[in-house]
PDB file of C-alpha atoms in Angstrom:
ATOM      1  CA  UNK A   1     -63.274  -7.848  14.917  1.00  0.00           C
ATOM      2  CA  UNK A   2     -65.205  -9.884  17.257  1.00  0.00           C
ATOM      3  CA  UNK A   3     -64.286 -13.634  17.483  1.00  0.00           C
ATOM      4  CA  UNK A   4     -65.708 -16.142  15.981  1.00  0.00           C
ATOM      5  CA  UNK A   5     -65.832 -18.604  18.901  1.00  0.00           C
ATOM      6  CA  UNK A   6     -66.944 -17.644  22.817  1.00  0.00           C
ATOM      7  CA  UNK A   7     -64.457 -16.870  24.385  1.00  0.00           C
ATOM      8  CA  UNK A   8     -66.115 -14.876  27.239  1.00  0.00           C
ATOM      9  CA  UNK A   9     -68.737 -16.388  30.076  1.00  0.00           C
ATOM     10  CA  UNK A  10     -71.454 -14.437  28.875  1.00  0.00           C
ATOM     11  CA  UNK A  11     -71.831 -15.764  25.831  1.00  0.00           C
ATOM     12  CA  UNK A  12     -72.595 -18.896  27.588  1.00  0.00           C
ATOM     13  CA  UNK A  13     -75.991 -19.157  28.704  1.00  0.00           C
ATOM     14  CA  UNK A  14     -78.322 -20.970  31.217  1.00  0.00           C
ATOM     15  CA  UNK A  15     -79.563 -22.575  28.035  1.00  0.00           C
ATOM     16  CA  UNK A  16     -76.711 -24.013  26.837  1.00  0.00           C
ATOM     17  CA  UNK A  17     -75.718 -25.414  30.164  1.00  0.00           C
ATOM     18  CA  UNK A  18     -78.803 -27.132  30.955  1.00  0.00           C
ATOM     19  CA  UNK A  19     -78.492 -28.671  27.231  1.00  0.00           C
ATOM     20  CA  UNK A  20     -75.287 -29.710  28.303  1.00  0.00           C
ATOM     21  CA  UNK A  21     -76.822 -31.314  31.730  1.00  0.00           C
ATOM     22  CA  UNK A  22     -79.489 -33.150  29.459  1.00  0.00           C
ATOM     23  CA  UNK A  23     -76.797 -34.304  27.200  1.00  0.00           C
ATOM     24  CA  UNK A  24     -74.475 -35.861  29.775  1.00  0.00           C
ATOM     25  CA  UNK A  25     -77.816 -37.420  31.668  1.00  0.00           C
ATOM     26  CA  UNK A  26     -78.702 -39.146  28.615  1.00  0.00           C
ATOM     27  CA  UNK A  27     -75.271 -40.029  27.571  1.00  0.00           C
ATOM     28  CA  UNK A  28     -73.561 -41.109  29.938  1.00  0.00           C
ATOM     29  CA  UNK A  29     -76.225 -41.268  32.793  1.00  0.00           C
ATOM     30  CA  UNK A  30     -73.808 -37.864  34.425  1.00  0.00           C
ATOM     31  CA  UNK A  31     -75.633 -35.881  36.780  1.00  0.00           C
ATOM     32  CA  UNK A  32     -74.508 -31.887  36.517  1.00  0.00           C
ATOM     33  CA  UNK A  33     -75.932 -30.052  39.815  1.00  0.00           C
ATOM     34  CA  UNK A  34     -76.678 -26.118  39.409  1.00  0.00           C
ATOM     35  CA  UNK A  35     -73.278 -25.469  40.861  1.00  0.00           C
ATOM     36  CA  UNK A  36     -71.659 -27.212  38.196  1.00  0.00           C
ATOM     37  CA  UNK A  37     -72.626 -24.075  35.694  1.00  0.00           C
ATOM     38  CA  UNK A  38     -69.019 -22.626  35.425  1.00  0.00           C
ATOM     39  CA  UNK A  39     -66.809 -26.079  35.776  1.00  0.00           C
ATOM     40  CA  UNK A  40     -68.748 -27.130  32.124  1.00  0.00           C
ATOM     41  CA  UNK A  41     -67.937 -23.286  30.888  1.00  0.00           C
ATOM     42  CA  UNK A  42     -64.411 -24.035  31.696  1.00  0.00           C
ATOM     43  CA  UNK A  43     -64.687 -27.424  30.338  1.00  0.00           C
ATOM     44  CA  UNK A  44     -66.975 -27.108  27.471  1.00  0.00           C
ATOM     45  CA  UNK A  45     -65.442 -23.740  26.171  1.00  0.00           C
ATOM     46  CA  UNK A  46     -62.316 -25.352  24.950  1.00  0.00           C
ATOM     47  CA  UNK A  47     -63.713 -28.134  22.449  1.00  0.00           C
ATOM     48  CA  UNK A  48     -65.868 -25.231  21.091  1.00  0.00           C
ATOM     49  CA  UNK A  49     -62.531 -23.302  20.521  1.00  0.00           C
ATOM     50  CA  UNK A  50     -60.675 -26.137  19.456  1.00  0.00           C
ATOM     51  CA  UNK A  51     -63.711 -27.033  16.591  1.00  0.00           C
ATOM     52  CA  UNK A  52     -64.435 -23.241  15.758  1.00  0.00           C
ATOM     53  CA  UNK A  53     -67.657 -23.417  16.358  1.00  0.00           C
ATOM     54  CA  UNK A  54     -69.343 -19.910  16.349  1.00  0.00           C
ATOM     55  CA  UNK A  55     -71.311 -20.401  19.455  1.00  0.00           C
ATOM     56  CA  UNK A  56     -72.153 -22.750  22.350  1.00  0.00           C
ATOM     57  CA  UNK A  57     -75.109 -23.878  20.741  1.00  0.00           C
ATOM     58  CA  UNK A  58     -73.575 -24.193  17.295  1.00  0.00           C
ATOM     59  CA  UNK A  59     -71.397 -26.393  19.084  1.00  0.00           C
ATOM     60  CA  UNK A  60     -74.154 -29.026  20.514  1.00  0.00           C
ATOM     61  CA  UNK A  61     -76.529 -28.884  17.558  1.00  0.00           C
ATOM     62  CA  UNK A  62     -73.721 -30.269  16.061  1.00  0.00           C
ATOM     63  CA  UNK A  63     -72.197 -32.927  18.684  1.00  0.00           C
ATOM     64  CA  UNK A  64     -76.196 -34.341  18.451  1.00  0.00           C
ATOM     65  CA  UNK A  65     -75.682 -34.964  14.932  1.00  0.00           C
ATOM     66  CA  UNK A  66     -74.361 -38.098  13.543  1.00  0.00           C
ATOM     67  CA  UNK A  67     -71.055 -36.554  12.458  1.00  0.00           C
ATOM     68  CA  UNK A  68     -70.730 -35.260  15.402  1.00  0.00           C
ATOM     69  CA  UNK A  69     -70.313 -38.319  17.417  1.00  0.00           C
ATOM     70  CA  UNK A  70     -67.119 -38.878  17.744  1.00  0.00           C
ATOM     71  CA  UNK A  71     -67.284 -35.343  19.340  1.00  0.00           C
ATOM     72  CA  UNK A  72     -69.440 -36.684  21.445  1.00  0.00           C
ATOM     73  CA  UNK A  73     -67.106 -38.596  23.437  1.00  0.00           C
ATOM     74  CA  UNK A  74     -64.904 -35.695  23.579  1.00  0.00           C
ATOM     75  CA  UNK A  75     -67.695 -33.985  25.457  1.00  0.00           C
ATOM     76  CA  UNK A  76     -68.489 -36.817  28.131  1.00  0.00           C
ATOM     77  CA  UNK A  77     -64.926 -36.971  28.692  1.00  0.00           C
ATOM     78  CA  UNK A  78     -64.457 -33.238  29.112  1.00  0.00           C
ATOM     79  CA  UNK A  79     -67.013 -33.361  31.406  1.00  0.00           C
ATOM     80  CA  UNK A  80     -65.211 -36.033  33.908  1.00  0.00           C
ATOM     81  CA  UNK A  81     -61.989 -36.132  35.336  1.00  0.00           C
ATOM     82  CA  UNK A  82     -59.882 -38.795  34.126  1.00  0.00           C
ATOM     83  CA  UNK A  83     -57.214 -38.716  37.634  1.00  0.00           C
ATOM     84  CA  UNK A  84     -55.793 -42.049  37.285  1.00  0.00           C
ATOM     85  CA  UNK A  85     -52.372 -43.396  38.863  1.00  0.00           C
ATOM     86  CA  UNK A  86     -50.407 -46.923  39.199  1.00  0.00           C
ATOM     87  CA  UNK A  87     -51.636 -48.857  42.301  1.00  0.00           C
ATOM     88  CA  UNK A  88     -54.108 -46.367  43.426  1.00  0.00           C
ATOM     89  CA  UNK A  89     -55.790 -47.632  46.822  1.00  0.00           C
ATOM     90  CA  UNK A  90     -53.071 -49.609  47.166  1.00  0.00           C
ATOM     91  CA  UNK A  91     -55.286 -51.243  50.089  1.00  0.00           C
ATOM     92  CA  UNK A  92     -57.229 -52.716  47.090  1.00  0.00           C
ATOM     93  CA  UNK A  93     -54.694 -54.573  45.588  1.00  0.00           C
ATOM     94  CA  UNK A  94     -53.039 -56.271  48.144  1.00  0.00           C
ATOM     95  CA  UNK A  95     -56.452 -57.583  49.134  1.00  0.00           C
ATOM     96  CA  UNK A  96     -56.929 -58.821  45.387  1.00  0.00           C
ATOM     97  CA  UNK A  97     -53.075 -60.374  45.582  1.00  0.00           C
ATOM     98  CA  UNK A  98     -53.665 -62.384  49.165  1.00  0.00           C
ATOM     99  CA  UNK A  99     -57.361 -63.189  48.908  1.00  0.00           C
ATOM    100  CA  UNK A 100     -59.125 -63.102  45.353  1.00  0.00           C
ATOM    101  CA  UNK A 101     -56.153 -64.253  43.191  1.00  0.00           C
ATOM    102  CA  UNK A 102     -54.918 -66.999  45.195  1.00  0.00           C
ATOM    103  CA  UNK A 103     -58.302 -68.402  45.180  1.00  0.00           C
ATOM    104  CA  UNK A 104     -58.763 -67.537  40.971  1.00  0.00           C
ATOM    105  CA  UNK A 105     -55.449 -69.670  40.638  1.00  0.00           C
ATOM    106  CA  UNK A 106     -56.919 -72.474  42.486  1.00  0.00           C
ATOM    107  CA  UNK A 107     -60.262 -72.561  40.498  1.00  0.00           C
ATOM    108  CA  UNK A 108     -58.381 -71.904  36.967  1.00  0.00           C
ATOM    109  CA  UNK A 109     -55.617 -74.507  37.119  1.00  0.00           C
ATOM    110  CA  UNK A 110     -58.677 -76.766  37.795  1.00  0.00           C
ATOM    111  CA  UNK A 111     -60.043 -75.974  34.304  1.00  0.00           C
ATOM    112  CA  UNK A 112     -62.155 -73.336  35.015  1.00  0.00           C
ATOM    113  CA  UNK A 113     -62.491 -69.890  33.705  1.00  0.00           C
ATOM    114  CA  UNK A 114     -61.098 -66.733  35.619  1.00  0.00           C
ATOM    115  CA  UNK A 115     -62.095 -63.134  35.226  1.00  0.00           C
ATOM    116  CA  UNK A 116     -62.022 -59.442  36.732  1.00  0.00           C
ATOM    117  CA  UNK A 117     -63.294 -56.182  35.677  1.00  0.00           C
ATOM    118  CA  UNK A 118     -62.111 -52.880  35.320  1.00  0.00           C
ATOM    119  CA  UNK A 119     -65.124 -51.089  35.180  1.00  0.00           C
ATOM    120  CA  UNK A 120     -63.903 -47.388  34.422  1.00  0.00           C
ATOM    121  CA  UNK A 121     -60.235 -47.859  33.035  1.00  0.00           C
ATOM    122  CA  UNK A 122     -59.459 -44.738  32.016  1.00  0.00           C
ATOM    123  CA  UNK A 123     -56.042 -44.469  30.380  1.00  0.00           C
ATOM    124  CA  UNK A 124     -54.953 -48.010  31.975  1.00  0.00           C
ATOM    125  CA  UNK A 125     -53.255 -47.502  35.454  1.00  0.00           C
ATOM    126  CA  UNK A 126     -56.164 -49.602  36.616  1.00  0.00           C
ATOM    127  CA  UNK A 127     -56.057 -52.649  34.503  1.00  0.00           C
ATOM    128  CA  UNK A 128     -52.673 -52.824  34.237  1.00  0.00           C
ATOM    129  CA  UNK A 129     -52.433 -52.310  38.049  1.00  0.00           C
ATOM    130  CA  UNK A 130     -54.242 -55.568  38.594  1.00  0.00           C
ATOM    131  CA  UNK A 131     -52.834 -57.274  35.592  1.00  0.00           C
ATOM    132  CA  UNK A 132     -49.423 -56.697  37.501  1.00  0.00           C
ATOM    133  CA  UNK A 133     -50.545 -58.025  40.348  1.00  0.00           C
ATOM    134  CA  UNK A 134     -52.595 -60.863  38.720  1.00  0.00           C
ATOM    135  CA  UNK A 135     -48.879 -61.962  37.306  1.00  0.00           C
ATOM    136  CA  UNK A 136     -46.879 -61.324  40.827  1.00  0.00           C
ATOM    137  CA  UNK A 137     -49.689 -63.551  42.691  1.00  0.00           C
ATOM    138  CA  UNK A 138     -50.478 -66.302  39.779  1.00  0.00           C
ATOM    139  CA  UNK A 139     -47.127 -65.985  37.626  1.00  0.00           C
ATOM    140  CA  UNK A 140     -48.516 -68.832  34.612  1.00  0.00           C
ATOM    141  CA  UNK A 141     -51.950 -67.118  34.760  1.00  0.00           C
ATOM    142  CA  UNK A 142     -51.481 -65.549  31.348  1.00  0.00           C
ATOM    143  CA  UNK A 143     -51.031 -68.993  30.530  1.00  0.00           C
ATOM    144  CA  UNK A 144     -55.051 -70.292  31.481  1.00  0.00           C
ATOM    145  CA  UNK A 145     -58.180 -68.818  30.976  1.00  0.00           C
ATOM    146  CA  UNK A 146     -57.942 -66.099  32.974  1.00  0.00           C
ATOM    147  CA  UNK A 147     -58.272 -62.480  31.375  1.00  0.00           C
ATOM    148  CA  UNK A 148     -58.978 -59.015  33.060  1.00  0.00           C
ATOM    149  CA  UNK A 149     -61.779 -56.931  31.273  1.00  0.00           C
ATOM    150  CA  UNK A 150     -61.298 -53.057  30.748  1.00  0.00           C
ATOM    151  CA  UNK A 151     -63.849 -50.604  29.696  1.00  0.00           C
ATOM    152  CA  UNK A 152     -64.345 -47.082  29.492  1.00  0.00           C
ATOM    153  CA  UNK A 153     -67.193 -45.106  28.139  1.00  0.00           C
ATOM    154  CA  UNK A 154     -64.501 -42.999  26.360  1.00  0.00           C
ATOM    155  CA  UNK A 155     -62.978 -44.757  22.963  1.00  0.00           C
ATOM    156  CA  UNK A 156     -59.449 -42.383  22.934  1.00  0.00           C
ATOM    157  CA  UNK A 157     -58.382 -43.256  27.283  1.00  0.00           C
ATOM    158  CA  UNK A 158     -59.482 -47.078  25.735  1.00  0.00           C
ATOM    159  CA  UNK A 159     -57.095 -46.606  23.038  1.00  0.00           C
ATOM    160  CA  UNK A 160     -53.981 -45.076  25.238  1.00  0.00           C
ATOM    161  CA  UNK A 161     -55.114 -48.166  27.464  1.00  0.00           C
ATOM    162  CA  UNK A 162     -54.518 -50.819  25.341  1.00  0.00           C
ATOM    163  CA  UNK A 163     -51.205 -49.242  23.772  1.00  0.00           C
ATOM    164  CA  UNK A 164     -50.086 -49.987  27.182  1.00  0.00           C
ATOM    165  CA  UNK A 165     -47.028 -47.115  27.201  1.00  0.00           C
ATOM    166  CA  UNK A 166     -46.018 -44.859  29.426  1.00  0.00           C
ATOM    167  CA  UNK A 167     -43.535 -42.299  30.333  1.00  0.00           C
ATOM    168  CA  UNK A 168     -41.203 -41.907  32.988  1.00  0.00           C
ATOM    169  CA  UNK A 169     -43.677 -39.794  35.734  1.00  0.00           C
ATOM    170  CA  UNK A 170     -46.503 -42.079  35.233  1.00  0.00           C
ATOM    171  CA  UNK A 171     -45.072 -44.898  35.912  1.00  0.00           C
ATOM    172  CA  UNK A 172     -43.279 -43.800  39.540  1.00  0.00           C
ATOM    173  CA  UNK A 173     -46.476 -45.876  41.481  1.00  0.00           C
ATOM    174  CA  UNK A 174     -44.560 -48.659  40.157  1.00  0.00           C
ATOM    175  CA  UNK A 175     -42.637 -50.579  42.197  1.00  0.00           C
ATOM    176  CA  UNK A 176     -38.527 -50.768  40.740  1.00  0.00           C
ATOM    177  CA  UNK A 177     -39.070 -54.971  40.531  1.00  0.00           C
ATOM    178  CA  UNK A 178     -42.492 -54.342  38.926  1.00  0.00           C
ATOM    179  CA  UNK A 179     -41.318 -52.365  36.649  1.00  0.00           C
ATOM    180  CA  UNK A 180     -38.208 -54.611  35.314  1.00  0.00           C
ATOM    181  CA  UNK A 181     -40.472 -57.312  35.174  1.00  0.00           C
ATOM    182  CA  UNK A 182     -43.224 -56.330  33.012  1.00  0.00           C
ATOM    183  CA  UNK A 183     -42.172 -53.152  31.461  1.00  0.00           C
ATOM    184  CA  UNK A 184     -39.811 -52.634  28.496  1.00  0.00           C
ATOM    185  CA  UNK A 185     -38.019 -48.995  27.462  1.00  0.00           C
ATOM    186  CA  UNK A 186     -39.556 -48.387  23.956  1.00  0.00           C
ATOM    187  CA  UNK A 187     -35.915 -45.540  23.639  1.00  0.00           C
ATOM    188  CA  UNK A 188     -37.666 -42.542  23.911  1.00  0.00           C
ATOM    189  CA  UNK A 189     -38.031 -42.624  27.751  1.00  0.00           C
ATOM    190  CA  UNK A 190     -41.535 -44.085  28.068  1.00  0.00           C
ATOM    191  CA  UNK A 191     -42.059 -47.485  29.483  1.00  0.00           C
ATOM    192  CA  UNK A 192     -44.529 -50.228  27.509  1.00  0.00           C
ATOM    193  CA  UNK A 193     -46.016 -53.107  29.161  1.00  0.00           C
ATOM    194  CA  UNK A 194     -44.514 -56.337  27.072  1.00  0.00           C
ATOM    195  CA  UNK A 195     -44.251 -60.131  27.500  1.00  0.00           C
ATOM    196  CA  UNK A 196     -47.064 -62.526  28.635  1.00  0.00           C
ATOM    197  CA  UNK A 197     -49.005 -59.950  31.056  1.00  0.00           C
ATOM    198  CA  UNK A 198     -50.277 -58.111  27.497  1.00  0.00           C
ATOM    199  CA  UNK A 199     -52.458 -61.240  27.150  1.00  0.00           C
ATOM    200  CA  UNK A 200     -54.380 -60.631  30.747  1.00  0.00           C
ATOM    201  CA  UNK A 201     -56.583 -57.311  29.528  1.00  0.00           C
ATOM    202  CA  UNK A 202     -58.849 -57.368  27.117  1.00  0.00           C
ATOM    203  CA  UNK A 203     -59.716 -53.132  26.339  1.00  0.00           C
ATOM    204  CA  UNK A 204     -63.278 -52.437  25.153  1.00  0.00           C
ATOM    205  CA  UNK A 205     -65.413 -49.005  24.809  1.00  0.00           C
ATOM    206  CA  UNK A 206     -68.545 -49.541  27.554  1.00  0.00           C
ATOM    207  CA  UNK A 207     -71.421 -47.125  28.416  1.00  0.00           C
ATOM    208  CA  UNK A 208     -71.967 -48.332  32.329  1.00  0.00           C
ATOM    209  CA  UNK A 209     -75.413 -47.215  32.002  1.00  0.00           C
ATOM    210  CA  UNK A 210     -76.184 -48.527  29.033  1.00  0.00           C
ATOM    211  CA  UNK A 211     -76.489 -52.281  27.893  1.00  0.00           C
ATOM    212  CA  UNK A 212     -73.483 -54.807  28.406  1.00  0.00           C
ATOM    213  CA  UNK A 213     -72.513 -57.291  26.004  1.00  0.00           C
ATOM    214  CA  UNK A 214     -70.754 -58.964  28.819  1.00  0.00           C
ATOM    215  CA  UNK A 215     -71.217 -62.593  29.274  1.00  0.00           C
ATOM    216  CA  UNK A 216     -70.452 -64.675  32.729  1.00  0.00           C
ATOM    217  CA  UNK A 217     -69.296 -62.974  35.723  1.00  0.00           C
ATOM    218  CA  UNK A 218     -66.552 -61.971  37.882  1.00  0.00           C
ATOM    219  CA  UNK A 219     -64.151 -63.215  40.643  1.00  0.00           C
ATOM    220  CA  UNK A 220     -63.465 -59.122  41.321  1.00  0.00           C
ATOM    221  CA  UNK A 221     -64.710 -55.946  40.043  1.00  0.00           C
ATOM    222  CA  UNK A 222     -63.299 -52.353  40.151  1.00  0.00           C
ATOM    223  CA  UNK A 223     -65.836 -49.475  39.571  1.00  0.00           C
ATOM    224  CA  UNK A 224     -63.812 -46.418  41.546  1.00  0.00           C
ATOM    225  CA  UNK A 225     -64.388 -42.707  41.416  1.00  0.00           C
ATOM    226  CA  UNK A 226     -67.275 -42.949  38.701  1.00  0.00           C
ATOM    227  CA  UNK A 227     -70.546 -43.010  40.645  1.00  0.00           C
ATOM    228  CA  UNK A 228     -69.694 -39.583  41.654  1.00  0.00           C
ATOM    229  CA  UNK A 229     -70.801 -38.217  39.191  1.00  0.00           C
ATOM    230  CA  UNK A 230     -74.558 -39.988  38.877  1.00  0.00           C
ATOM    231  CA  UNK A 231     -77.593 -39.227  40.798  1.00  0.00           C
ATOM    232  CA  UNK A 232     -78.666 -41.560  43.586  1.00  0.00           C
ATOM    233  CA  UNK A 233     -81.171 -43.493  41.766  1.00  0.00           C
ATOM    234  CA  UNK A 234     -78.473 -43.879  38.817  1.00  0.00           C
ATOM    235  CA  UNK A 235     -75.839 -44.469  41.277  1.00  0.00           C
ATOM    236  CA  UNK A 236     -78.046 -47.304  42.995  1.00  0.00           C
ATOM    237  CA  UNK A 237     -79.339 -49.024  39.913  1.00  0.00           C
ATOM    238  CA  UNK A 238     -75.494 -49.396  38.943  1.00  0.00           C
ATOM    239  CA  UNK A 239     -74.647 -50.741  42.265  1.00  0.00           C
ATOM    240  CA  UNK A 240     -77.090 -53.354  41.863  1.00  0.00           C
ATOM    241  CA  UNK A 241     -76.068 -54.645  37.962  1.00  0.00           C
ATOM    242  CA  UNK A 242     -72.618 -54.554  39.270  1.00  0.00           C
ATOM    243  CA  UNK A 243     -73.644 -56.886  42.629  1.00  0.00           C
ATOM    244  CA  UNK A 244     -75.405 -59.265  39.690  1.00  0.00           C
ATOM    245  CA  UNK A 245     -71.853 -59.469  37.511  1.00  0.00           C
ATOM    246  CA  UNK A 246     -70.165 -60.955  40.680  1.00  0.00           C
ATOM    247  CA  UNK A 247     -70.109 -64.515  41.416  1.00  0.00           C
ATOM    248  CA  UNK A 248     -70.906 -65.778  45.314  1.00  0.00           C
ATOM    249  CA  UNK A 249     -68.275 -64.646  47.563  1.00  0.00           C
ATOM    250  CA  UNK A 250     -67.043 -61.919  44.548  1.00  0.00           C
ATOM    251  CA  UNK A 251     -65.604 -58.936  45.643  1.00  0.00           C
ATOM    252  CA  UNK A 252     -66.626 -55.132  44.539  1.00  0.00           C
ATOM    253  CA  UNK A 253     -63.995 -52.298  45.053  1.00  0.00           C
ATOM    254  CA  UNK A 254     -65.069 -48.844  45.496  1.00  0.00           C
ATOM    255  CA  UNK A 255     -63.364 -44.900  45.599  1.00  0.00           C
ATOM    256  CA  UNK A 256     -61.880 -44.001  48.967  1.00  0.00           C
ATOM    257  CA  UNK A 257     -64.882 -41.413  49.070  1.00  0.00           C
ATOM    258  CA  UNK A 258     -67.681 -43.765  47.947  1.00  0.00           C
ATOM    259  CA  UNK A 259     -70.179 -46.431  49.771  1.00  0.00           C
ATOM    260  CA  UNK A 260     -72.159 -48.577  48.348  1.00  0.00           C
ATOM    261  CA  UNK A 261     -75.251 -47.323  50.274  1.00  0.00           C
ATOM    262  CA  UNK A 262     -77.882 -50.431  49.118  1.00  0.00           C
ATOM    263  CA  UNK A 263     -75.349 -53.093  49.997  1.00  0.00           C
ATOM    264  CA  UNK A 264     -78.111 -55.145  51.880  1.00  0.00           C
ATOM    265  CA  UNK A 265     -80.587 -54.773  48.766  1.00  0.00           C
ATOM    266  CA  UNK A 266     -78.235 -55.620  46.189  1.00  0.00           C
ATOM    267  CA  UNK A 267     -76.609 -59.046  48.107  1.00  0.00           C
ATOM    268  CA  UNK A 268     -73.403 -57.240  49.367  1.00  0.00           C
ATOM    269  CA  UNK A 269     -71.626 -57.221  52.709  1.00  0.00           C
ATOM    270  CA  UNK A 270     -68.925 -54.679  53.391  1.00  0.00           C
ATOM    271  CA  UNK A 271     -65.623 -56.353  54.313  1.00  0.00           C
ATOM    272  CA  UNK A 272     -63.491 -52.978  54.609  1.00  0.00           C
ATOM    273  CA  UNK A 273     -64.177 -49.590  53.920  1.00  0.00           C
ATOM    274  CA  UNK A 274     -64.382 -49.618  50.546  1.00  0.00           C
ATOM    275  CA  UNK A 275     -64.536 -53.382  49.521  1.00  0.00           C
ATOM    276  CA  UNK A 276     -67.697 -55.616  48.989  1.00  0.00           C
ATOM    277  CA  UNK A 277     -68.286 -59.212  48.831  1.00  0.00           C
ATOM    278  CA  UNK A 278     -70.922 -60.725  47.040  1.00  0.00           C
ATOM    279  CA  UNK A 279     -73.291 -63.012  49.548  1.00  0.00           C
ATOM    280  CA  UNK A 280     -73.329 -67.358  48.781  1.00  0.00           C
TER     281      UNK A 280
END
């Protein structure tokens, strides 16, 4: 009896794949080149398993539906690689602990308001990354008005985000003193972030190229590893909405394989290879 799911390429057409392309352009602003045809089959083919849908196309009539939205997200996400690790670029954080947070602590124990930006968060290693060092650099900040934005386009990594646990391999970027300091054994071998550093981020689902309900700007922002995956006019227009979230003298930290290649046009002056500081 013949399945009632794909489960063979050919069953997969060039249709369905440039629906897909169309779907991830308009969702998430994702651009899928030509060569990109099997990667979605490998993808894609799995959440129309998992759902038992009877075809591809079975399976994105009904992610385009209202109930299907939730399914939706599944889709973006299967489309992206969420590779995500404890201090990543560890270049990046040790500039954010001797420059931007000494400066933050300054400003914010004068009364004023402090905040960074974790502009793709995945499942956390990000925000809690600089929440970590936020805390080692500024140890009463949790204690002012200074809080670290998270978002993802993806509402299940936001959720494992803010649950803030982890187990024992994903937490080996940590350093040992880190670790003892901010982390707590929940007795089932994971790790969960616990004391005052839980009031720093603030998780929240966000479509980058859609509209932000963000107010104010930012001391620091970290958008790395997502504009791979737009088109150069996409990947530009970002660039500059980011530049205009930054206050004067802000700082924007990139992927080790991206540049910010209108830094001129959009106020920016690179400082290292993959960090940008706003212009006065």
């Amino acid at each position: 009896m013949k399945d009632q799911f794909p489960v063979s390429e050919s069953e997969y057409t060039d249709a369905d794949f440039q629906r897909v392309r169309q779907i991830a352009r308009e969702q998430a602003g994702i651009h899928l080149p030509a060569t990109k045809k099997a990667l979605v089959y490998s993808r894609v083919s799995r959440r129309v398993r998992e759902l038992n849908q009877s075809s591809f196309q079975a399976y994105l009539n009904f992610v385009t539906t209202a109930a299907g939205q939730n399914e939706m997200q599944n889709l973006i996400c299967a489309l992206t690689t969420n590779v995500t690790s404890f201090f990543r670029e560890r270049s990046h954080f040790d500039h954010l602990e001797s420059v931007v947070i000494p400066q933050m602590a300054m400003k914010v124990r004068a009364g004023k308001r402090g905040r960074l930006w974790s502009a793709a968060c995945s499942t956390g290693q990000e925000p809690w990354s600089i929440a970590m060092s936020v805390m080692t650099a500024f140890p009463d900040a949790a204690s002012h008005d200074f809080r670290i934005l998270a978002t993802d386009i993806n509402a299940n990594v936001v959720a494992q985000a803010t649950e803030g646990t982890y187990n024992a391999e994903e937490i080996e970027g940590i350093p040992p003193a880190r670790k003892s300091q901010f982390m707590e054994p929940t007795g089932n071998g994971d790790y969960r972030f616990d004391g005052p550093i839980r009031r720093l981020p603030a998780f929240r689902v966000l479509n980058l190229n859609a509209s932000w309900p963000i107010q104010g700007s930012f001391s620091a922002i970290f958008c790395r590893n997502v504009v791979i995956y737009f088109d150069d006019a996409t990947r530009e227009h970002l660039w500059q909405r980011l530049a205009d979230k930054l206050e004067p003298n802000g700082f924007l930290y990139v992927g080790h394989s991206e540049r910010v290649s209108c830094a001129s046009q959009c106020g920016l002056t690179q400082v290292a290879p993959t960090i940008y500081r706003k212009d006065q």
